[in-house]
Short mmCIF file of C-alpha atoms in Angstrom, two decimals:
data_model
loop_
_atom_site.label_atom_id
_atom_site.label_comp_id
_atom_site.label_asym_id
_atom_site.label_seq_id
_atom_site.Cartn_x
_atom_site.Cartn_y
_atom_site.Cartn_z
CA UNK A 5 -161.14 40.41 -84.34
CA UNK A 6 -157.43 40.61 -83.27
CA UNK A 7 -158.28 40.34 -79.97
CA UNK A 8 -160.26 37.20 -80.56
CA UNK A 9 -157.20 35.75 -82.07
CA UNK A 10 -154.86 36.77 -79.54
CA UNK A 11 -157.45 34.56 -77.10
CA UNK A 12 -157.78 31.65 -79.05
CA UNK A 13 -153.50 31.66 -79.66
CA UNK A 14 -153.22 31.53 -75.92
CA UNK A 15 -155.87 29.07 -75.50
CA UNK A 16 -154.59 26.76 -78.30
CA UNK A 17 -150.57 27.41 -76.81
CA UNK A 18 -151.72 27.03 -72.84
CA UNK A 19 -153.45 23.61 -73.93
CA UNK A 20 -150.81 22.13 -76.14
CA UNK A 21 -148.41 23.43 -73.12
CA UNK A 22 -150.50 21.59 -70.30
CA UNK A 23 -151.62 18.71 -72.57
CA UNK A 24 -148.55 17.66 -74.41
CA UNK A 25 -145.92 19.02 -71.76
CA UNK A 26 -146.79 19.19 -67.91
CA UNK A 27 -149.22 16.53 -67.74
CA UNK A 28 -147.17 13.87 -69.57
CA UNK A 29 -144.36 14.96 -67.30
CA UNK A 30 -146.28 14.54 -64.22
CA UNK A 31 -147.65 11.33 -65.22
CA UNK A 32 -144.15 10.14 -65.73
CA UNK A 33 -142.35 11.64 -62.65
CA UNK A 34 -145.35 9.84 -60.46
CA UNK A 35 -144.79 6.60 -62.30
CA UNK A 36 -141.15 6.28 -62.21
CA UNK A 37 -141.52 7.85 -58.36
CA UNK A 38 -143.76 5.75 -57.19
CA UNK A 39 -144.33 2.79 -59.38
CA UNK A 40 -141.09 2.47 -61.65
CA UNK A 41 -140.96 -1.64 -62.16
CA UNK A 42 -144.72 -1.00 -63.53
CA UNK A 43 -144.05 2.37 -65.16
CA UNK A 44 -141.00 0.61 -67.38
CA UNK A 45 -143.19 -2.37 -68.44
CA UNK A 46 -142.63 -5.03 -65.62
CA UNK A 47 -139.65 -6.37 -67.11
CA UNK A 48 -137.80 -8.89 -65.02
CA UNK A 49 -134.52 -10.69 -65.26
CA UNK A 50 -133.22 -14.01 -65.47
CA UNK A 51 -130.53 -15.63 -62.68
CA UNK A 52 -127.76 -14.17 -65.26
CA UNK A 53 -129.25 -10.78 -64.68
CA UNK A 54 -130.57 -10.15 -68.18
CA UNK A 55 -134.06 -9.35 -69.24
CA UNK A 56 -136.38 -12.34 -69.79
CA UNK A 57 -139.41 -10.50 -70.68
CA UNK A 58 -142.71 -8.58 -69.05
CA UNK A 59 -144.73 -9.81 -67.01
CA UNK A 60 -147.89 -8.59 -68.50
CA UNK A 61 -146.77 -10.27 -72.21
CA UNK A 62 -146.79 -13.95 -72.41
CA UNK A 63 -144.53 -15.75 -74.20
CA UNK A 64 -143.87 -19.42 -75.31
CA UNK A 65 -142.59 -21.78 -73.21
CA UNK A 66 -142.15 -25.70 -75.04
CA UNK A 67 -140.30 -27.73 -72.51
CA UNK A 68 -141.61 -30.04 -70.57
CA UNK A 69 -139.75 -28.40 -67.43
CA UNK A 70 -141.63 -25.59 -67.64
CA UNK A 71 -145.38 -24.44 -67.34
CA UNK A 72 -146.77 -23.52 -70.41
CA UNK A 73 -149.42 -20.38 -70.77
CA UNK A 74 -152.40 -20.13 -72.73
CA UNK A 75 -152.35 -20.65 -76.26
CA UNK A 76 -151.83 -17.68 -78.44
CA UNK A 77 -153.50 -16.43 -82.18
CA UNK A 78 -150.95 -13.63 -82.20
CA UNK A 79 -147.99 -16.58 -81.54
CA UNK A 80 -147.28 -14.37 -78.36
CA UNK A 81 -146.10 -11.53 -81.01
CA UNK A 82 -147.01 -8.49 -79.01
CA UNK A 83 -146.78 -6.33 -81.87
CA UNK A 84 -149.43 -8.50 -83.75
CA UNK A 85 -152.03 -9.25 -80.64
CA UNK A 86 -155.55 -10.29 -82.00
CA UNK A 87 -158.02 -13.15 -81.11
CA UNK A 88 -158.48 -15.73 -83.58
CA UNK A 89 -161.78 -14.65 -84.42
CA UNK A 90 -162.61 -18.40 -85.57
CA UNK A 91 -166.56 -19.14 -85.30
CA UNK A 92 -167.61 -22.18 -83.15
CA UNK A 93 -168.69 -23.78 -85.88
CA UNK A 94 -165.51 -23.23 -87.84
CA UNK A 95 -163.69 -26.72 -88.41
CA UNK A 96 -160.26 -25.14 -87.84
CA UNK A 97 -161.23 -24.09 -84.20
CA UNK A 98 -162.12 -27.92 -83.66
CA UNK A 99 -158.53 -29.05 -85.00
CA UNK A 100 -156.92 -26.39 -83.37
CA UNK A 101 -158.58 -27.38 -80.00
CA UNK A 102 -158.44 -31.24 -80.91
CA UNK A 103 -154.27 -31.06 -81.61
CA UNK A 104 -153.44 -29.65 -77.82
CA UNK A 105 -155.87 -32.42 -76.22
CA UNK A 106 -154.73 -35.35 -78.17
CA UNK A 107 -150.78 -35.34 -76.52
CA UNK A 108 -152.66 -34.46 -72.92
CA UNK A 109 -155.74 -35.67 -72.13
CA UNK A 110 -156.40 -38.48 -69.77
CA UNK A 111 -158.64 -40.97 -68.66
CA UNK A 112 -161.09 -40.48 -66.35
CA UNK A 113 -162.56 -43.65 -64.80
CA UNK A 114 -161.76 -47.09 -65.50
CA UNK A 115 -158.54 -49.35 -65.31
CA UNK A 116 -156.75 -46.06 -67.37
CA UNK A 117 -158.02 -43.63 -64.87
CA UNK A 118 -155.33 -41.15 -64.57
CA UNK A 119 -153.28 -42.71 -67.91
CA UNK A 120 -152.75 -40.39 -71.08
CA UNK A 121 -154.79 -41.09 -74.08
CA UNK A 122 -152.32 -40.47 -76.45
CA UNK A 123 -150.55 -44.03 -76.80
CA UNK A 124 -154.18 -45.28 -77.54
CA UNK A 125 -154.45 -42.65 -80.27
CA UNK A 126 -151.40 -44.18 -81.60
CA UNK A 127 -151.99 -47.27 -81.64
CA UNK A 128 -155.32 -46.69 -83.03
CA UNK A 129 -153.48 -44.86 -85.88
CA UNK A 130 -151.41 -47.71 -86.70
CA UNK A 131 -153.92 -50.41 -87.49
CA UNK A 132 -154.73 -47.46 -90.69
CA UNK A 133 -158.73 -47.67 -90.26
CA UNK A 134 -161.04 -45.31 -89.37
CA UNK A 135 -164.97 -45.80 -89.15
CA UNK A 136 -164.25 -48.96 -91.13
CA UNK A 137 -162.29 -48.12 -93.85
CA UNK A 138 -158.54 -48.12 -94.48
CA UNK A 139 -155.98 -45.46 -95.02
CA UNK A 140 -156.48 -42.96 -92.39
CA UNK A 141 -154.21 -40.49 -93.68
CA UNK A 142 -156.28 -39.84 -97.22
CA UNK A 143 -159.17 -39.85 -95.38
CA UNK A 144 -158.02 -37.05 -93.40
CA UNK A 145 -156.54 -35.11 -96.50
CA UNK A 146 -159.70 -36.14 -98.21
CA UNK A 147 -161.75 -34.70 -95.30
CA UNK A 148 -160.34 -31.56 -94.65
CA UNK A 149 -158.11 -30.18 -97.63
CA UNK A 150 -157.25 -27.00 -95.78
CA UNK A 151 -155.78 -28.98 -92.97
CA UNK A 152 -153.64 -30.69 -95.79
CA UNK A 153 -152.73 -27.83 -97.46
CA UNK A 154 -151.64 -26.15 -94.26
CA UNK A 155 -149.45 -28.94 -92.88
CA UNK A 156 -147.60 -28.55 -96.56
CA UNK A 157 -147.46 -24.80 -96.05
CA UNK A 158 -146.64 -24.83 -92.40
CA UNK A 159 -143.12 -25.38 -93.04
CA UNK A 160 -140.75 -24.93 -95.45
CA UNK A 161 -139.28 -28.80 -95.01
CA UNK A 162 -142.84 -29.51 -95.69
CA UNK A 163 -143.19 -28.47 -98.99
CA UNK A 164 -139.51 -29.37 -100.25
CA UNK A 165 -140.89 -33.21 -99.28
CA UNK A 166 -143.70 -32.80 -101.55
CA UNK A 167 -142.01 -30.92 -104.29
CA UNK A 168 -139.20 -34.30 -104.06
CA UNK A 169 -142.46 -36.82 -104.24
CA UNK A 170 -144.10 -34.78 -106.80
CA UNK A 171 -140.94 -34.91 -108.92
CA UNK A 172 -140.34 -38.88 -108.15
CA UNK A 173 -144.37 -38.88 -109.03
CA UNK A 174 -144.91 -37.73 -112.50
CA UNK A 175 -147.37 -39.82 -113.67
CA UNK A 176 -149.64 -39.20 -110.92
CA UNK A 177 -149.25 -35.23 -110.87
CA UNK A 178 -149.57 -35.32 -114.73
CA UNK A 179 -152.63 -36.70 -114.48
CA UNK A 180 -153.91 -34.26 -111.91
CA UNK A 181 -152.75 -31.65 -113.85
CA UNK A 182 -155.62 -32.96 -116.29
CA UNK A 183 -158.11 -32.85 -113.82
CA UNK A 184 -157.31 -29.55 -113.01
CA UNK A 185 -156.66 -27.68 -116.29
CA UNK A 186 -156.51 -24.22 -114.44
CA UNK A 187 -153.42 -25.44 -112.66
CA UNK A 188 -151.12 -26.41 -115.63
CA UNK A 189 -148.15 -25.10 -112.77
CA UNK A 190 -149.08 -26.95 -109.46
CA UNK A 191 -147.11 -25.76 -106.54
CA UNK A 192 -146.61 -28.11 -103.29
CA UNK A 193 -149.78 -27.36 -101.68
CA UNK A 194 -151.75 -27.55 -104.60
CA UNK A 195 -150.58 -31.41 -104.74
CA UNK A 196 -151.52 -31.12 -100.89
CA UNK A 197 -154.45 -34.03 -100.78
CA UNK A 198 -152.69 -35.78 -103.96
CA UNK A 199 -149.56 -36.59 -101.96
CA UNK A 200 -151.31 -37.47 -99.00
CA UNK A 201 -153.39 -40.09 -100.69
CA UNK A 202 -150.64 -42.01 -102.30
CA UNK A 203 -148.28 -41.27 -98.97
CA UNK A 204 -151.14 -43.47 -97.15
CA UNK A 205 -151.21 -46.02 -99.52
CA UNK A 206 -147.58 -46.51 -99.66
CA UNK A 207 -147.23 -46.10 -96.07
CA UNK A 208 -150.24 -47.39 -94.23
CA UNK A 209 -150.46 -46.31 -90.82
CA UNK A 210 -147.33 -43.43 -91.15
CA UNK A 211 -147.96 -40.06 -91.25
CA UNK A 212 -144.92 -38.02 -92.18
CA UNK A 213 -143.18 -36.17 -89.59
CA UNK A 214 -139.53 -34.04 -88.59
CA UNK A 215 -137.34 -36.67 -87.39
CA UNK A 216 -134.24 -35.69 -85.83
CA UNK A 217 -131.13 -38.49 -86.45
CA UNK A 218 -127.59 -38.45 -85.07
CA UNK A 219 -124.86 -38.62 -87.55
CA UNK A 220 -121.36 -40.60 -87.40
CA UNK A 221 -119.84 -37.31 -86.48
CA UNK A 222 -121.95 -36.73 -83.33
CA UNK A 223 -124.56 -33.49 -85.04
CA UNK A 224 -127.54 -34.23 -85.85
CA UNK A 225 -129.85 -34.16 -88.66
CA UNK A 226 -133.48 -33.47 -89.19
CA UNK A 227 -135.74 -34.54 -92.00
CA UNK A 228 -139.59 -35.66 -92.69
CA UNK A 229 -139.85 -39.20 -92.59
CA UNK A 230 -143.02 -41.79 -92.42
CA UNK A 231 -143.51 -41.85 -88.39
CA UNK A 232 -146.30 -44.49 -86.50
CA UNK A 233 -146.06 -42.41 -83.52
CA UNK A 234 -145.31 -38.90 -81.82
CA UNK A 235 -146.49 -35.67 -81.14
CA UNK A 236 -147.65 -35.32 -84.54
CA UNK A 237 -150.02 -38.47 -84.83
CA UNK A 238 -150.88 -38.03 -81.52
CA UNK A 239 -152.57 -34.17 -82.13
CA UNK A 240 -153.39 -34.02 -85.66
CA UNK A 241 -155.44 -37.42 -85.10
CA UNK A 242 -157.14 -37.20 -81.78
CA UNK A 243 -160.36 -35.88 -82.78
CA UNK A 244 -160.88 -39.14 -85.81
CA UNK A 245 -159.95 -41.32 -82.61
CA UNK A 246 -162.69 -39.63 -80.38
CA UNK A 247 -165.11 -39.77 -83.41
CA UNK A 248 -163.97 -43.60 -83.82
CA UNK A 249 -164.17 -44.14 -79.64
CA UNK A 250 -167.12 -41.72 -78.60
CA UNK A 251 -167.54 -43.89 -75.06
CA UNK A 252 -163.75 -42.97 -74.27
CA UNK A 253 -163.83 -41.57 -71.00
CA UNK A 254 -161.98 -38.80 -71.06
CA UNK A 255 -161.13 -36.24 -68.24
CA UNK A 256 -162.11 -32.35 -68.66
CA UNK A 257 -159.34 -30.31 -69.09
CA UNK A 258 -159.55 -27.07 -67.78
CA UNK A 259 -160.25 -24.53 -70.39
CA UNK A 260 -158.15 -21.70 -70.43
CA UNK A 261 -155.26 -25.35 -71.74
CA UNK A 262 -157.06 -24.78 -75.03
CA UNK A 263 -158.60 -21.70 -75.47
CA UNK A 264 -156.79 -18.26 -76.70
CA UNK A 265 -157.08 -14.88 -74.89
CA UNK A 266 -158.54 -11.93 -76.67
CA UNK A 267 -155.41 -10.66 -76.97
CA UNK A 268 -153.33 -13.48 -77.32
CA UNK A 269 -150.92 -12.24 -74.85
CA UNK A 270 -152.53 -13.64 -71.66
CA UNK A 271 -149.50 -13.70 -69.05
CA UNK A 272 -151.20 -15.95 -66.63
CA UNK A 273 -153.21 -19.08 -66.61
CA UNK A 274 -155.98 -20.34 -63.87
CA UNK A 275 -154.81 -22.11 -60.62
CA UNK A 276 -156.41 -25.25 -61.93
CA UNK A 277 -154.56 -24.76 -65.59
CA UNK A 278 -151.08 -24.78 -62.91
CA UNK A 279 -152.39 -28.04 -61.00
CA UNK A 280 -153.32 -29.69 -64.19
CA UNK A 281 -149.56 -29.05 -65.52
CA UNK A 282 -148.26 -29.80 -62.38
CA UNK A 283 -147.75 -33.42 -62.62
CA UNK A 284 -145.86 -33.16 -66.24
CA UNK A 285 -143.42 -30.28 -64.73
CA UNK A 286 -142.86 -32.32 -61.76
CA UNK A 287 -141.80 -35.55 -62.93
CA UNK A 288 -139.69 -34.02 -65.93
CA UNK A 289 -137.72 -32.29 -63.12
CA UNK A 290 -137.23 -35.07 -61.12
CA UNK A 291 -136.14 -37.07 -63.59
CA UNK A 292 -133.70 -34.25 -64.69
CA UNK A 293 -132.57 -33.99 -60.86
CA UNK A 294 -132.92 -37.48 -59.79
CA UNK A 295 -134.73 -36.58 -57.15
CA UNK A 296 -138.03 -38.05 -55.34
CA UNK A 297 -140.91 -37.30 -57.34
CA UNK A 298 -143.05 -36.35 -54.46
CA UNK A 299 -141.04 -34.38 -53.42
CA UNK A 300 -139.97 -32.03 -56.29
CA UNK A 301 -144.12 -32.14 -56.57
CA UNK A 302 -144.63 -30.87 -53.66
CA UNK A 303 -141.99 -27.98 -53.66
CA UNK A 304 -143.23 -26.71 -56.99
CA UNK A 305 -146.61 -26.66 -55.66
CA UNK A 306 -145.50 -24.12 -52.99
CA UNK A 307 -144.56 -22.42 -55.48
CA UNK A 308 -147.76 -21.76 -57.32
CA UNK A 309 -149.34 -21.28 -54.24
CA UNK A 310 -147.17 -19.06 -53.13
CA UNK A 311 -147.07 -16.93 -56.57
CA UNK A 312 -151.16 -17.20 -56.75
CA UNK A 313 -153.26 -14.61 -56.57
CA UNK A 314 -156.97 -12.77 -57.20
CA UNK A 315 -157.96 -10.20 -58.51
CA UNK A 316 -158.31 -7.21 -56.09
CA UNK A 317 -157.32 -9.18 -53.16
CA UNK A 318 -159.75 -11.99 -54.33
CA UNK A 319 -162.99 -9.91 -54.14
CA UNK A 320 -164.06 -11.48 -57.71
CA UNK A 321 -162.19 -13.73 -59.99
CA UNK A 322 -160.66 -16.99 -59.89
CA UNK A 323 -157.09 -17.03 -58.65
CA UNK A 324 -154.54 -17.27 -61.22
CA UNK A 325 -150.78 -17.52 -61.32
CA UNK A 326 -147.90 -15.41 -63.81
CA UNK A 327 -146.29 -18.04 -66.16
CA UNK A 328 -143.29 -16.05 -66.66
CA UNK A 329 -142.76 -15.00 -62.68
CA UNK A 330 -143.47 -19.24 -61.66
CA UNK A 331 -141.08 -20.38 -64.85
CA UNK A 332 -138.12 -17.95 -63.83
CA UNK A 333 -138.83 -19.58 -59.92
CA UNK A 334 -138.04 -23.08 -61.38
CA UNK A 335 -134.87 -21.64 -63.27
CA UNK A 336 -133.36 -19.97 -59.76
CA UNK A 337 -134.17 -23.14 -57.63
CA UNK A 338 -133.38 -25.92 -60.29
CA UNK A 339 -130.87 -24.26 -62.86
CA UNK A 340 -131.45 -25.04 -66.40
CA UNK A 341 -132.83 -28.15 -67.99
CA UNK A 342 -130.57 -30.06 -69.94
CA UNK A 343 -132.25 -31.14 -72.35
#
């Protein structure tokens, strides 16, 4: 018996020795040896020297200067990374997908060919009627409550606008309060679709939006107001303009523009994604350079091409180009935007 423990101590302290100790060791001293930018998580720097991020975790780039990556159900948290597990048949998927066409897409054919949708969506939106009837924006809330109660919840500035209407509103939350005994205490997205129905009446063809305003003393100020136009009318209403204009059209867009990763942390995007941004990164930097448009085009074009790549030298896969590695390219040739 004691020798049968003796054995099993040595075999439990050799493997705890060799598994915990020497082979993490080796693993490391080959790693930083041989491969240390990969071993220490691809991080690389900005022109100022300081660390921008990894390569292998994407992150969100907004401005129109730069190319943006896929879009994310984690919101590019890497401690959070999950797919957003949303059906095909799920409404929200739709919206989601509708709201990063609507600012983007383009026409296909036709006198527009090549023109954005999104100032037709607009306009659309601002004669208030959709499949015939008026008030688009209670038709939406009416339509899909979620989405109203969302937008309300989405942002704190959100819900302090409806808390201020409900309170400038009594009558009318009184009497939903009536029709909804189990909610003698609304809070701002109950009132969600209630507000949105008497914000369309009261301001047909407005949806309300963050509107940044300069003051007297040169800072500025931001605060929902009624808006005809914008980012916001032009996403969160695409989809009732393509239901209200189903012979629109409308070019693809490549897929990976709209779709999430299964992480969510997808660091690159497909060559075509890059060409079909290419044309918005382009002329936003030669405006901000005042430079020839064809030009600047054509320089950041070398650029993808030159950053592309396959995977295993192109023996399967499309090729695909790093939105951090192409982004911190346009910093060290072009500086930083301005705006």
């Amino acid at each position: 018996m004691r020798t049968h423990i003796i054995k099993s101590l040595w075999l439990l302290g050799s493997t705890v020795v060799i598994c915990c100790l020497i082979y993490p060791l080796a693993v490391w001293a080959i790693g930083q040896t041989f491969f240390p930018f990969t071993a220490n998580g691809s991080m690389v720097t900005g022109p100022d020297g300081k660390q921008v991020g990894s390569l292998l975790i994407a992150q969100p780039f907004t401005k129109d200067e730069y190319f943006w990556p896929r879009p994310s159900a984690a919101s590019y948290d890497a401690s959070a990374s999950a797919s957003s597990t949303l059906a095909a048949s799920n409404y929200l998927l739709r919206d989601r997908v509708a709201r990063m066409l609507g600012p983007i897409v383009k026409y296909k054919n036709g006198a527009k060919a090549g023109q954005l949708a999104a100032p037709d969506v607009e306009a659309w939106f601002q004669q208030d009627r959709y499949q015939g009837k008026a008030n688009i924006v209670a038709q939406w809330a009416d339509n899909h409550n979620e989405l109203a109660q969302s937008w309300v919840s989405a942002d704190p500035s959100h819900a302090q606008y409806v808390s201020a209407w409900a309170k400038s509103h009594k009558a009318a939350v009184t009497d939903w309060i009536k029709q909804n005994p189990g909610t003698p205490q609304p809070q701002a997205s109950d009132l969600a679709v209630l507000f949105f129905e008497n914000f369309s009446k009261d301001n047909p063809g407005k949806f309300p939006s963050q509107v940044t305003t300069q003051l007297p003393n040169g800072k500025t100020q931001t605060a929902i107001a009624p808006v005809a136009s914008g980012s916001d009318v032009q996403s969160i209403f695409f989809d009732m303009w393509r239901q209200d204009h189903p012979d629109a059209d409308l070019a693809n867009v490549p897929g990976d523009v709209v779709t999430t990763s299964g992480s969510g942390l997808d660091p690159d995007i497909t060559m075509d994604n890059a060409q079909y941004q290419l044309d918005r990164v382009a002329s936003k930097w030669a405006t901000e350079l005042k430079r020839d448009p064809a030009q600047v085009r054509s320089e950041i074009n070398t650029i993808i091409q030159t950053d592309a790549y396959a995977p295993m030298n192109g023996l399967f896969g499309e090729r695909m180009v790093n939105v951090l590695r192409i982004n911190l390219e346009l910093r060290k040739r072009y500086g930083a935007p301005t705006g």
